[in-house]
Amino acid sequence: MGLGLRWLSRTGALALLVLAGLAVPAGPAPAAGAEPRFTFDVTGTTIPLGVRKKRIHLKLTNLTDRTPEEVIFYVRPGEPDWPDTISLMWPEGGGSGECDGDAWGWYCRIESSALPELLPAAGETVDLPIDVHVQGNQPYEGKFSVEAGMAWGDEAMKTAAREWYTLRLVDDAEADLSVVAPDVKQSVRVGAGGRPEPTGTLQPGETGAVRYRIVNQGRKAVGGIKVTLRLPEAVTFTRPPKECAVADDRRSAVCTYDTLTLVPASQDTDPTDDSHSAVELHDLVTVAAATKAPATLAGGTVQVEGLAAQTDARSGPPRTELPANAVAVPAAEVDDSDNRDGFAVLVAASAGTGDDDGDGGGGGGGDLPITGPRAGLIAGTGLALVAGGGIVLLLARRRRVVAVHGGGGTPAA
């Protein structure tokens, strides 16, 4: 399909789908009301016609107090008439683990021995990229499914029920912003050029950085960005930018970057010019000194909104700060389901307290309180997920494996 990927044979792909379909737990289901071990979700699945590639993310949250040894997930179209002009694939640059399969269905495996930075620690959410490639120009609506599993040491692989998501191609020539905010796990100091530099695990009383990447994946530029931030309890803004209005409790802020223009990705062809389709912002935050650690402080959110739309940001007039009596007008948006992302602040215990096992927050055991909602799916047992992946490799004529350490994901905070 011109994507630069090597596919499994049709027989291997079919076997993958069959085996993946059998990866539903075969053992007895957990008792009613059992705590879920993890949850996942996919957003941003509406794509404007004319956009050839859009990156969406599988958000995988670990609800236990331990880091898993392995994560595996399957992605496959569910419609018999799914067009050949649309494919969902792992990124060519990596960032989703060791992946194999083709457009009919594929899986990725993440293991502690190879890609530990992609495994969600206790209470952590990781954003695993998935690229949607589009070659046609016709509106379309169809469903695809995602199934995931986690394994913790000597425990059997736990699988969650398959979830279905709707992919839409729409005739809408507007901007399409998305935001990804990784969890905050490290303390920082402000280095040269004003950029935060990590100094170690984040402990009570220390300062970290909420980082978030905003990308315009639509067809029209936006002439400014409005960002609304909310921090978890026991976390406050340290040094908010001048563009931000901070609430009295210093836990929420509204930032208006009215001179920040983001052009469509298709127009961002020269890395040396002043036109950008993506930007990464950061805000310094401080954890209360009285926080009991280790802890996962959940409930942080970042939401973005495009301001005045521009048909061509390169030739348009320069942007200026809005006067005090002016109000920015929101720009139209193709898909606002990925304009909001959640994040947590992971606080490590101080050295010598005996509460930290020294693995950065979630190696094995310990009492790590996890705050925030635990809405999830019933977990079960699914060893077929692992076995199925091995059998498919034997059926493949050629195998394409991508294993890049953090290259294609969002930057860790």
mmCIF file of C-alpha atoms in Angstrom:
data_model
loop_
_atom_site.group_PDB
_atom_site.id
_atom_site.type_symbol
_atom_site.label_atom_id
_atom_site.label_comp_id
_atom_site.label_asym_id
_atom_site.label_seq_id
_atom_site.Cartn_x
_atom_site.Cartn_y
_atom_site.Cartn_z
ATOM 1 C CA MET A 1 0.000 0.000 0.000
ATOM 2 C CA GLY A 2 2.967 2.280 -0.361
ATOM 3 C CA LEU A 3 3.549 2.636 3.372
ATOM 4 C CA GLY A 4 7.094 1.329 3.434
ATOM 5 C CA LEU A 5 6.156 -1.731 5.521
ATOM 6 C CA ARG A 6 6.666 -5.425 4.790
ATOM 7 C CA TRP A 7 3.499 -7.435 5.220
ATOM 8 C CA LEU A 8 2.819 -10.935 6.396
ATOM 9 C CA SER A 9 1.417 -13.303 3.837
ATOM 10 C CA ARG A 10 -2.378 -13.349 3.515
ATOM 11 C CA THR A 11 -2.352 -16.783 5.172
ATOM 12 C CA GLY A 12 -0.333 -15.437 8.097
ATOM 13 C CA ALA A 13 -2.588 -12.433 8.428
ATOM 14 C CA LEU A 14 -5.677 -14.622 8.462
ATOM 15 C CA ALA A 15 -4.111 -16.844 11.101
ATOM 16 C CA LEU A 16 -3.351 -13.763 13.175
ATOM 17 C CA LEU A 17 -6.970 -12.732 13.109
ATOM 18 C CA VAL A 18 -8.146 -16.228 14.020
ATOM 19 C CA LEU A 19 -5.689 -16.520 16.888
ATOM 20 C CA ALA A 20 -6.396 -13.004 18.090
ATOM 21 C CA GLY A 21 -10.092 -13.780 18.071
ATOM 22 C CA LEU A 22 -9.375 -16.796 20.265
ATOM 23 C CA ALA A 23 -7.479 -14.661 22.749
ATOM 24 C CA VAL A 24 -10.586 -14.189 24.846
ATOM 25 C CA PRO A 25 -10.116 -15.600 28.369
ATOM 26 C CA ALA A 26 -10.941 -19.299 28.426
ATOM 27 C CA GLY A 27 -10.789 -19.733 32.195
ATOM 28 C CA PRO A 28 -13.405 -18.773 34.740
ATOM 29 C CA ALA A 29 -14.309 -15.085 34.790
ATOM 30 C CA PRO A 30 -13.433 -13.008 37.850
ATOM 31 C CA ALA A 31 -16.055 -12.605 40.510
ATOM 32 C CA ALA A 32 -18.557 -9.802 40.009
ATOM 33 C CA GLY A 33 -17.183 -6.502 41.204
ATOM 34 C CA ALA A 34 -13.522 -7.560 40.835
ATOM 35 C CA GLU A 35 -11.128 -4.652 40.428
ATOM 36 C CA PRO A 36 -9.918 -4.128 36.824
ATOM 37 C CA ARG A 37 -6.158 -4.317 36.387
ATOM 38 C CA PHE A 38 -5.918 -1.834 33.511
ATOM 39 C CA THR A 39 -8.021 0.181 31.073
ATOM 40 C CA PHE A 40 -7.496 1.532 27.565
ATOM 41 C CA ASP A 41 -9.090 3.996 25.145
ATOM 42 C CA VAL A 42 -8.571 5.435 21.640
ATOM 43 C CA THR A 43 -9.518 8.984 20.620
ATOM 44 C CA GLY A 44 -9.170 11.179 17.549
ATOM 45 C CA THR A 45 -10.668 8.746 15.039
ATOM 46 C CA THR A 46 -12.347 11.358 12.806
ATOM 47 C CA ILE A 47 -10.188 12.381 9.834
ATOM 48 C CA PRO A 48 -10.837 15.133 7.270
ATOM 49 C CA LEU A 49 -10.680 14.057 3.642
ATOM 50 C CA GLY A 50 -7.424 15.163 2.069
ATOM 51 C CA VAL A 51 -5.305 14.311 5.117
ATOM 52 C CA ARG A 52 -3.119 11.355 4.160
ATOM 53 C CA LYS A 53 -1.951 10.398 7.637
ATOM 54 C CA LYS A 54 -3.246 11.086 11.115
ATOM 55 C CA ARG A 55 -1.653 9.879 14.320
ATOM 56 C CA ILE A 56 -4.030 8.658 16.987
ATOM 57 C CA HIS A 57 -3.091 7.129 20.348
ATOM 58 C CA LEU A 58 -3.965 4.077 22.385
ATOM 59 C CA LYS A 59 -4.077 5.306 25.993
ATOM 60 C CA LEU A 60 -3.212 2.396 28.270
ATOM 61 C CA THR A 61 -3.580 2.859 32.053
ATOM 62 C CA ASN A 62 -2.121 0.526 34.681
ATOM 63 C CA LEU A 63 -4.417 0.391 37.731
ATOM 64 C CA THR A 64 -2.193 -1.808 39.891
ATOM 65 C CA ASP A 65 0.663 -0.959 42.249
ATOM 66 C CA ARG A 66 3.255 -2.773 40.100
ATOM 67 C CA THR A 67 4.839 -2.204 36.719
ATOM 68 C CA PRO A 68 3.907 -5.044 34.314
ATOM 69 C CA GLU A 69 6.575 -7.269 32.801
ATOM 70 C CA GLU A 70 4.795 -7.381 29.453
ATOM 71 C CA VAL A 71 2.053 -5.629 27.493
ATOM 72 C CA ILE A 72 0.514 -6.846 24.245
ATOM 73 C CA PHE A 73 -2.244 -5.312 22.143
ATOM 74 C CA TYR A 74 -4.049 -6.194 18.909
ATOM 75 C CA VAL A 75 -5.552 -3.817 16.322
ATOM 76 C CA ARG A 76 -7.740 -5.048 13.466
ATOM 77 C CA PRO A 77 -10.545 -3.749 11.215
ATOM 78 C CA GLY A 78 -13.927 -5.274 11.920
ATOM 79 C CA GLU A 79 -15.869 -4.515 8.747
ATOM 80 C CA PRO A 80 -15.903 -7.085 5.903
ATOM 81 C CA ASP A 81 -15.911 -4.236 3.386
ATOM 82 C CA TRP A 82 -13.069 -2.282 5.014
ATOM 83 C CA PRO A 83 -11.482 -0.427 2.041
ATOM 84 C CA ASP A 84 -7.930 -1.101 0.894
ATOM 85 C CA THR A 85 -7.366 2.657 0.820
ATOM 86 C CA ILE A 86 -7.447 2.917 4.640
ATOM 87 C CA SER A 87 -4.985 1.209 6.936
ATOM 88 C CA LEU A 88 -4.191 1.428 10.621
ATOM 89 C CA MET A 89 -0.532 0.682 11.313
ATOM 90 C CA TRP A 90 2.071 1.088 14.004
ATOM 91 C CA PRO A 91 4.420 4.032 13.278
ATOM 92 C CA GLU A 92 7.365 3.327 11.027
ATOM 93 C CA GLY A 93 9.568 5.105 13.574
ATOM 94 C CA GLY A 94 8.482 2.874 16.463
ATOM 95 C CA GLY A 95 7.166 3.974 19.833
ATOM 96 C CA SER A 96 4.601 1.162 20.212
ATOM 97 C CA GLY A 97 6.857 -1.804 20.956
ATOM 98 C CA GLU A 98 7.875 -4.751 18.775
ATOM 99 C CA CYS A 99 5.105 -5.012 16.178
ATOM 100 C CA ASP A 100 4.143 -7.495 13.476
ATOM 101 C CA GLY A 101 1.234 -8.036 11.078
ATOM 102 C CA ASP A 102 -0.422 -6.250 8.192
ATOM 103 C CA ALA A 103 -3.417 -4.063 7.402
ATOM 104 C CA TRP A 104 -5.800 -6.965 8.109
ATOM 105 C CA GLY A 105 -4.637 -7.102 11.705
ATOM 106 C CA TRP A 106 -1.477 -6.671 13.746
ATOM 107 C CA TYR A 107 -0.149 -6.750 17.265
ATOM 108 C CA CYS A 108 2.599 -5.089 19.291
ATOM 109 C CA ARG A 109 4.458 -6.517 22.300
ATOM 110 C CA ILE A 110 6.268 -4.458 24.930
ATOM 111 C CA GLU A 111 8.613 -6.260 27.327
ATOM 112 C CA SER A 112 10.646 -5.068 30.309
ATOM 113 C CA SER A 113 13.781 -6.634 28.852
ATOM 114 C CA ALA A 114 13.633 -4.530 25.681
ATOM 115 C CA LEU A 115 11.377 -1.494 26.037
ATOM 116 C CA PRO A 116 10.858 -0.759 29.753
ATOM 117 C CA GLU A 117 10.220 2.934 29.095
ATOM 118 C CA LEU A 118 6.988 2.071 27.258
ATOM 119 C CA LEU A 119 5.527 0.034 30.140
ATOM 120 C CA PRO A 120 3.047 1.915 32.354
ATOM 121 C CA ALA A 121 4.273 2.115 35.962
ATOM 122 C CA ALA A 122 1.879 1.933 38.904
ATOM 123 C CA GLY A 123 -1.042 4.245 38.171
ATOM 124 C CA GLU A 124 0.591 5.517 34.977
ATOM 125 C CA THR A 125 -0.910 6.039 31.504
ATOM 126 C CA VAL A 126 1.161 5.568 28.358
ATOM 127 C CA ASP A 127 0.168 6.958 24.955
ATOM 128 C CA LEU A 128 1.026 4.414 22.255
ATOM 129 C CA PRO A 129 0.877 5.849 18.703
ATOM 130 C CA ILE A 130 -1.144 4.364 15.847
ATOM 131 C CA ASP A 131 -0.970 5.855 12.352
ATOM 132 C CA VAL A 132 -4.041 5.983 10.118
ATOM 133 C CA HIS A 133 -3.053 6.095 6.423
ATOM 134 C CA VAL A 134 -5.647 7.247 3.880
ATOM 135 C CA GLN A 135 -5.277 7.075 0.117
ATOM 136 C CA GLY A 136 -8.882 7.606 -1.001
ATOM 137 C CA ASN A 137 -11.049 10.710 -1.155
ATOM 138 C CA GLN A 138 -14.466 9.274 -0.343
ATOM 139 C CA PRO A 139 -16.298 9.655 2.978
ATOM 140 C CA TYR A 140 -16.319 6.477 5.000
ATOM 141 C CA GLU A 141 -17.417 5.152 8.373
ATOM 142 C CA GLY A 142 -16.346 1.766 9.750
ATOM 143 C CA LYS A 143 -15.307 0.064 12.963
ATOM 144 C CA PHE A 144 -12.023 -1.366 14.156
ATOM 145 C CA SER A 145 -11.239 -3.217 17.362
ATOM 146 C CA VAL A 146 -8.497 -3.095 19.983
ATOM 147 C CA GLU A 147 -7.699 -5.840 22.478
ATOM 148 C CA ALA A 148 -4.975 -5.597 25.123
ATOM 149 C CA GLY A 149 -3.299 -7.718 27.779
ATOM 150 C CA MET A 150 -0.831 -7.214 30.652
ATOM 151 C CA ALA A 151 1.332 -9.647 32.607
ATOM 152 C CA TRP A 152 2.916 -9.033 36.002
ATOM 153 C CA GLY A 153 5.849 -11.327 36.758
ATOM 154 C CA ASP A 154 4.620 -14.808 37.700
ATOM 155 C CA GLU A 155 0.966 -13.954 36.986
ATOM 156 C CA ALA A 156 -0.782 -15.156 33.852
ATOM 157 C CA MET A 157 -1.521 -12.625 31.129
ATOM 158 C CA LYS A 158 -4.631 -10.598 31.977
ATOM 159 C CA THR A 159 -6.770 -9.521 29.037
ATOM 160 C CA ALA A 160 -9.513 -6.937 28.763
ATOM 161 C CA ALA A 161 -12.650 -7.291 26.665
ATOM 162 C CA ARG A 162 -12.287 -6.196 23.064
ATOM 163 C CA GLU A 163 -13.322 -2.584 22.466
ATOM 164 C CA TRP A 164 -14.729 -1.230 19.203
ATOM 165 C CA TYR A 165 -14.036 2.230 17.813
ATOM 166 C CA THR A 166 -15.554 4.067 14.842
ATOM 167 C CA LEU A 167 -13.258 5.517 12.182
ATOM 168 C CA ARG A 168 -14.789 8.342 10.141
ATOM 169 C CA LEU A 169 -13.533 10.099 7.009
ATOM 170 C CA VAL A 170 -15.431 13.386 6.702
ATOM 171 C CA ASP A 171 -15.514 16.169 4.136
ATOM 172 C CA ASP A 172 -14.527 18.968 6.530
ATOM 173 C CA ALA A 173 -11.735 21.385 5.543
ATOM 174 C CA GLU A 174 -11.033 22.747 9.029
ATOM 175 C CA ALA A 175 -8.243 22.540 11.588
ATOM 176 C CA ASP A 176 -7.883 19.384 13.690
ATOM 177 C CA LEU A 177 -5.908 19.832 16.907
ATOM 178 C CA SER A 178 -4.760 16.999 19.151
ATOM 179 C CA VAL A 179 -2.857 17.061 22.452
ATOM 180 C CA VAL A 180 -0.842 14.450 24.339
ATOM 181 C CA ALA A 181 0.326 15.068 27.917
ATOM 182 C CA PRO A 182 2.604 12.395 29.450
ATOM 183 C CA ASP A 183 2.516 11.735 33.175
ATOM 184 C CA VAL A 184 4.870 13.823 35.312
ATOM 185 C CA LYS A 185 7.513 11.560 36.870
ATOM 186 C CA GLN A 186 10.729 13.579 37.233
ATOM 187 C CA SER A 187 11.930 16.618 39.129
ATOM 188 C CA VAL A 188 13.459 19.330 36.946
ATOM 189 C CA ARG A 189 15.614 22.420 37.018
ATOM 190 C CA VAL A 190 15.471 25.195 34.454
ATOM 191 C CA GLY A 191 18.516 24.977 32.247
ATOM 192 C CA ALA A 192 19.960 27.025 29.429
ATOM 193 C CA GLY A 193 17.351 28.564 27.177
ATOM 194 C CA GLY A 194 14.649 28.170 29.823
ATOM 195 C CA ARG A 195 14.095 24.480 29.108
ATOM 196 C CA PRO A 196 13.424 22.135 32.053
ATOM 197 C CA GLU A 197 16.107 19.490 32.578
ATOM 198 C CA PRO A 198 15.358 16.299 34.574
ATOM 199 C CA THR A 199 17.244 15.833 37.843
ATOM 200 C CA GLY A 200 15.745 12.574 39.169
ATOM 201 C CA THR A 201 12.502 11.128 40.499
ATOM 202 C CA LEU A 202 9.922 13.644 41.673
ATOM 203 C CA GLN A 203 9.642 13.785 45.485
ATOM 204 C CA PRO A 204 7.435 15.803 47.884
ATOM 205 C CA GLY A 205 8.289 19.487 47.872
ATOM 206 C CA GLU A 206 10.058 19.305 44.488
ATOM 207 C CA THR A 207 9.263 20.844 41.109
ATOM 208 C CA GLY A 208 8.351 18.952 37.948
ATOM 209 C CA ALA A 209 7.124 19.964 34.493
ATOM 210 C CA VAL A 210 3.776 19.255 32.836
ATOM 211 C CA ARG A 211 4.656 18.854 29.154
ATOM 212 C CA TYR A 212 2.121 18.651 26.367
ATOM 213 C CA ARG A 213 2.450 18.434 22.601
ATOM 214 C CA ILE A 214 -0.147 20.122 20.381
ATOM 215 C CA VAL A 215 -0.420 19.094 16.719
ATOM 216 C CA ASN A 216 -2.625 20.418 13.922
ATOM 217 C CA GLN A 217 -3.606 17.383 11.815
ATOM 218 C CA GLY A 218 -6.349 19.145 9.853
ATOM 219 C CA ARG A 219 -6.504 21.168 6.640
ATOM 220 C CA LYS A 220 -6.719 24.746 7.931
ATOM 221 C CA ALA A 221 -4.321 26.743 10.106
ATOM 222 C CA VAL A 222 -5.272 28.214 13.461
ATOM 223 C CA GLY A 223 -4.080 31.687 14.443
ATOM 224 C CA GLY A 224 -3.812 31.051 18.184
ATOM 225 C CA ILE A 225 -4.179 28.407 20.882
ATOM 226 C CA LYS A 226 -6.123 28.452 24.146
ATOM 227 C CA VAL A 227 -4.966 25.922 26.757
ATOM 228 C CA THR A 228 -6.959 25.013 29.877
ATOM 229 C CA LEU A 229 -5.011 23.148 32.567
ATOM 230 C CA ARG A 230 -6.140 21.459 35.769
ATOM 231 C CA LEU A 231 -3.652 19.946 38.229
ATOM 232 C CA PRO A 232 -4.195 17.051 40.657
ATOM 233 C CA GLU A 233 -4.657 17.689 44.346
ATOM 234 C CA ALA A 234 -1.447 18.593 46.234
ATOM 235 C CA VAL A 235 0.095 19.987 43.020
ATOM 236 C CA THR A 236 0.281 23.731 42.208
ATOM 237 C CA PHE A 237 1.732 25.904 39.460
ATOM 238 C CA THR A 238 5.244 27.092 40.265
ATOM 239 C CA ARG A 239 5.976 29.778 37.709
ATOM 240 C CA PRO A 240 3.104 30.208 35.227
ATOM 241 C CA PRO A 241 3.854 31.991 31.919
ATOM 242 C CA LYS A 242 2.590 35.533 31.465
ATOM 243 C CA GLU A 243 0.013 34.243 28.987
ATOM 244 C CA CYS A 244 -1.731 32.275 31.743
ATOM 245 C CA ALA A 245 -4.451 33.375 34.158
ATOM 246 C CA VAL A 246 -4.107 31.213 37.291
ATOM 247 C CA ALA A 247 -6.914 30.517 39.774
ATOM 248 C CA ASP A 248 -6.574 31.440 43.454
ATOM 249 C CA ASP A 249 -5.855 27.836 44.448
ATOM 250 C CA ARG A 250 -3.040 27.737 41.828
ATOM 251 C CA ARG A 251 -4.330 24.395 40.564
ATOM 252 C CA SER A 252 -6.038 25.579 37.364
ATOM 253 C CA ALA A 253 -5.046 27.996 34.628
ATOM 254 C CA VAL A 254 -6.243 29.296 31.276
ATOM 255 C CA CYS A 255 -3.429 30.237 28.888
ATOM 256 C CA THR A 256 -4.031 32.212 25.688
ATOM 257 C CA TYR A 257 -1.229 32.003 23.142
ATOM 258 C CA ASP A 258 -2.777 34.299 20.576
ATOM 259 C CA THR A 259 0.441 34.637 18.527
ATOM 260 C CA LEU A 260 0.972 30.886 18.244
ATOM 261 C CA THR A 261 -0.033 29.837 14.718
ATOM 262 C CA LEU A 262 -0.143 26.155 13.797
ATOM 263 C CA VAL A 263 -0.369 25.274 10.107
ATOM 264 C CA PRO A 264 -1.581 21.905 8.769
ATOM 265 C CA ALA A 265 1.066 19.191 8.830
ATOM 266 C CA SER A 266 1.046 19.068 5.025
ATOM 267 C CA GLN A 267 2.314 22.680 4.960
ATOM 268 C CA ASP A 268 5.073 22.099 7.509
ATOM 269 C CA THR A 269 7.741 21.095 5.002
ATOM 270 C CA ASP A 270 10.693 23.322 5.947
ATOM 271 C CA PRO A 271 12.107 22.800 9.456
ATOM 272 C CA THR A 272 14.094 26.036 9.202
ATOM 273 C CA ASP A 273 11.193 28.426 8.609
ATOM 274 C CA ASP A 274 8.755 29.969 11.084
ATOM 275 C CA SER A 275 5.774 27.796 10.131
ATOM 276 C CA HIS A 276 5.027 24.968 12.535
ATOM 277 C CA SER A 277 2.355 22.285 12.671
ATOM 278 C CA ALA A 278 3.297 21.081 16.169
ATOM 279 C CA VAL A 279 4.582 22.623 19.362
ATOM 280 C CA GLU A 280 5.526 21.315 22.793
ATOM 281 C CA LEU A 281 4.758 23.500 25.797
ATOM 282 C CA HIS A 282 5.577 23.025 29.469
ATOM 283 C CA ASP A 283 4.459 24.429 32.805
ATOM 284 C CA LEU A 284 6.421 24.079 36.035
ATOM 285 C CA VAL A 285 4.491 22.556 38.945
ATOM 286 C CA THR A 286 5.369 21.827 42.586
ATOM 287 C CA VAL A 287 4.258 18.889 44.739
ATOM 288 C CA ALA A 288 3.204 19.805 48.288
ATOM 289 C CA ALA A 289 5.913 18.960 50.827
ATOM 290 C CA ALA A 290 3.358 17.198 53.048
ATOM 291 C CA THR A 291 2.442 14.665 50.337
ATOM 292 C CA LYS A 292 2.780 11.064 51.513
ATOM 293 C CA ALA A 293 4.969 9.158 49.107
ATOM 294 C CA PRO A 294 5.098 7.072 47.059
ATOM 295 C CA ALA A 295 1.825 8.159 45.481
ATOM 296 C CA THR A 296 0.144 8.623 42.123
ATOM 297 C CA LEU A 297 -1.750 11.915 42.072
ATOM 298 C CA ALA A 298 -4.306 11.486 39.277
ATOM 299 C CA GLY A 299 -6.835 13.899 37.811
ATOM 300 C CA GLY A 300 -4.646 16.335 35.874
ATOM 301 C CA THR A 301 -6.015 17.476 32.502
ATOM 302 C CA VAL A 302 -4.943 19.660 29.606
ATOM 303 C CA GLN A 303 -7.408 20.822 26.953
ATOM 304 C CA VAL A 304 -6.602 22.811 23.816
ATOM 305 C CA GLU A 305 -8.736 24.941 21.535
ATOM 306 C CA GLY A 306 -7.889 26.715 18.298
ATOM 307 C CA LEU A 307 -8.620 30.424 18.128
ATOM 308 C CA ALA A 308 -9.203 32.509 14.998
ATOM 309 C CA ALA A 309 -8.859 30.321 11.898
ATOM 310 C CA GLN A 310 -6.501 31.278 9.065
ATOM 311 C CA THR A 311 -6.766 29.912 5.559
ATOM 312 C CA ASP A 312 -3.033 30.428 4.966
ATOM 313 C CA ALA A 313 -0.907 31.251 7.977
ATOM 314 C CA ARG A 314 2.181 31.947 5.866
ATOM 315 C CA SER A 315 0.689 34.823 3.868
ATOM 316 C CA GLY A 316 -1.656 36.151 6.561
ATOM 317 C CA PRO A 317 -0.952 39.299 8.611
ATOM 318 C CA PRO A 318 1.251 38.940 11.716
ATOM 319 C CA ARG A 319 -0.615 38.162 14.917
ATOM 320 C CA THR A 320 -0.616 40.643 17.795
ATOM 321 C CA GLU A 321 -1.738 40.397 21.400
ATOM 322 C CA LEU A 322 -5.466 40.798 21.882
ATOM 323 C CA PRO A 323 -6.501 44.057 23.567
ATOM 324 C CA ALA A 324 -8.084 43.838 26.991
ATOM 325 C CA ASN A 325 -11.587 44.378 25.634
ATOM 326 C CA ALA A 326 -11.323 41.770 22.884
ATOM 327 C CA VAL A 327 -12.436 38.156 22.983
ATOM 328 C CA ALA A 328 -10.830 35.465 20.859
ATOM 329 C CA VAL A 329 -13.284 33.514 18.696
ATOM 330 C CA PRO A 330 -12.855 29.708 18.707
ATOM 331 C CA ALA A 331 -11.919 28.171 15.372
ATOM 332 C CA ALA A 332 -13.911 25.345 13.799
ATOM 333 C CA GLU A 333 -12.633 21.851 14.607
ATOM 334 C CA VAL A 334 -12.948 18.587 12.676
ATOM 335 C CA ASP A 335 -12.467 16.273 15.671
ATOM 336 C CA ASP A 336 -12.387 17.578 19.243
ATOM 337 C CA SER A 337 -12.317 14.130 20.870
ATOM 338 C CA ASP A 338 -8.504 14.314 21.116
ATOM 339 C CA ASN A 339 -8.319 17.940 22.271
ATOM 340 C CA ARG A 340 -8.204 16.844 25.916
ATOM 341 C CA ASP A 341 -5.730 14.544 27.641
ATOM 342 C CA GLY A 342 -5.276 13.477 31.227
ATOM 343 C CA PHE A 343 -2.069 13.136 33.186
ATOM 344 C CA ALA A 344 -0.957 12.081 36.651
ATOM 345 C CA VAL A 345 1.894 13.238 38.868
ATOM 346 C CA LEU A 346 3.937 10.293 40.178
ATOM 347 C CA VAL A 347 5.631 11.125 43.490
ATOM 348 C CA ALA A 348 8.529 8.976 44.676
ATOM 349 C CA ALA A 349 9.479 8.472 48.309
ATOM 350 C CA SER A 350 12.641 10.164 49.567
ATOM 351 C CA ALA A 351 15.745 7.992 49.767
ATOM 352 C CA GLY A 352 16.100 6.214 53.078
ATOM 353 C CA THR A 353 12.413 6.259 54.039
ATOM 354 C CA GLY A 354 11.969 2.576 53.272
ATOM 355 C CA ASP A 355 8.823 3.241 51.213
ATOM 356 C CA ASP A 356 10.482 3.196 47.814
ATOM 357 C CA ASP A 357 11.748 0.009 46.224
ATOM 358 C CA GLY A 358 14.181 1.997 44.109
ATOM 359 C CA ASP A 359 12.828 1.133 40.667
ATOM 360 C CA GLY A 360 11.286 4.489 39.914
ATOM 361 C CA GLY A 361 7.808 3.766 41.186
ATOM 362 C CA GLY A 362 6.369 0.331 40.668
ATOM 363 C CA GLY A 363 8.765 -2.592 40.574
ATOM 364 C CA GLY A 364 7.100 -5.020 42.938
ATOM 365 C CA GLY A 365 4.775 -4.726 45.906
ATOM 366 C CA GLY A 366 4.560 -1.784 48.256
ATOM 367 C CA ASP A 367 1.613 0.353 49.224
ATOM 368 C CA LEU A 368 1.258 2.869 46.424
ATOM 369 C CA PRO A 369 -1.998 4.791 46.748
ATOM 370 C CA ILE A 370 -3.649 5.515 43.413
ATOM 371 C CA THR A 371 -6.134 8.353 43.420
ATOM 372 C CA GLY A 372 -8.806 9.103 40.821
ATOM 373 C CA PRO A 373 -11.582 7.097 39.089
ATOM 374 C CA ARG A 374 -11.123 3.376 38.464
ATOM 375 C CA ALA A 375 -13.752 2.869 35.760
ATOM 376 C CA GLY A 376 -12.576 -0.067 33.699
ATOM 377 C CA LEU A 377 -13.239 -3.404 32.118
ATOM 378 C CA ILE A 378 -13.514 -6.904 33.650
ATOM 379 C CA ALA A 379 -10.154 -8.638 33.362
ATOM 380 C CA GLY A 380 -9.608 -12.322 32.674
ATOM 381 C CA THR A 381 -6.934 -14.796 31.654
ATOM 382 C CA GLY A 382 -5.613 -14.833 28.067
ATOM 383 C CA LEU A 383 -2.436 -16.855 27.501
ATOM 384 C CA ALA A 384 -3.558 -17.252 23.866
ATOM 385 C CA LEU A 385 -2.473 -13.665 23.257
ATOM 386 C CA VAL A 386 1.168 -14.660 23.758
ATOM 387 C CA ALA A 387 0.930 -18.082 22.120
ATOM 388 C CA GLY A 388 -0.930 -16.671 19.120
ATOM 389 C CA GLY A 389 1.790 -14.132 18.444
ATOM 390 C CA GLY A 390 4.466 -16.842 18.358
ATOM 391 C CA ILE A 391 2.515 -19.062 15.946
ATOM 392 C CA VAL A 392 1.915 -16.191 13.542
ATOM 393 C CA LEU A 393 5.628 -15.560 13.318
ATOM 394 C CA LEU A 394 6.122 -19.128 12.084
ATOM 395 C CA LEU A 395 3.543 -18.572 9.354
ATOM 396 C CA ALA A 396 5.041 -15.339 8.113
ATOM 397 C CA ARG A 397 7.064 -15.387 4.903
ATOM 398 C CA ARG A 398 8.804 -12.205 5.950
ATOM 399 C CA ARG A 399 8.733 -10.473 9.305
ATOM 400 C CA ARG A 400 8.919 -6.775 9.964
ATOM 401 C CA VAL A 401 9.786 -5.875 13.560
ATOM 402 C CA VAL A 402 9.990 -2.336 14.868
ATOM 403 C CA ALA A 403 11.640 -1.801 18.247
ATOM 404 C CA VAL A 404 12.624 1.795 18.822
ATOM 405 C CA HIS A 405 13.374 3.053 22.315
ATOM 406 C CA GLY A 406 11.039 5.989 22.708
ATOM 407 C CA GLY A 407 11.670 7.357 19.235
ATOM 408 C CA GLY A 408 8.059 7.599 18.078
ATOM 409 C CA GLY A 409 6.236 8.256 21.314
ATOM 410 C CA THR A 410 5.634 11.399 23.228
ATOM 411 C CA PRO A 411 8.447 12.738 25.388
ATOM 412 C CA ALA A 412 8.526 11.518 28.951
ATOM 413 C CA ALA A 413 7.980 14.075 31.605
#
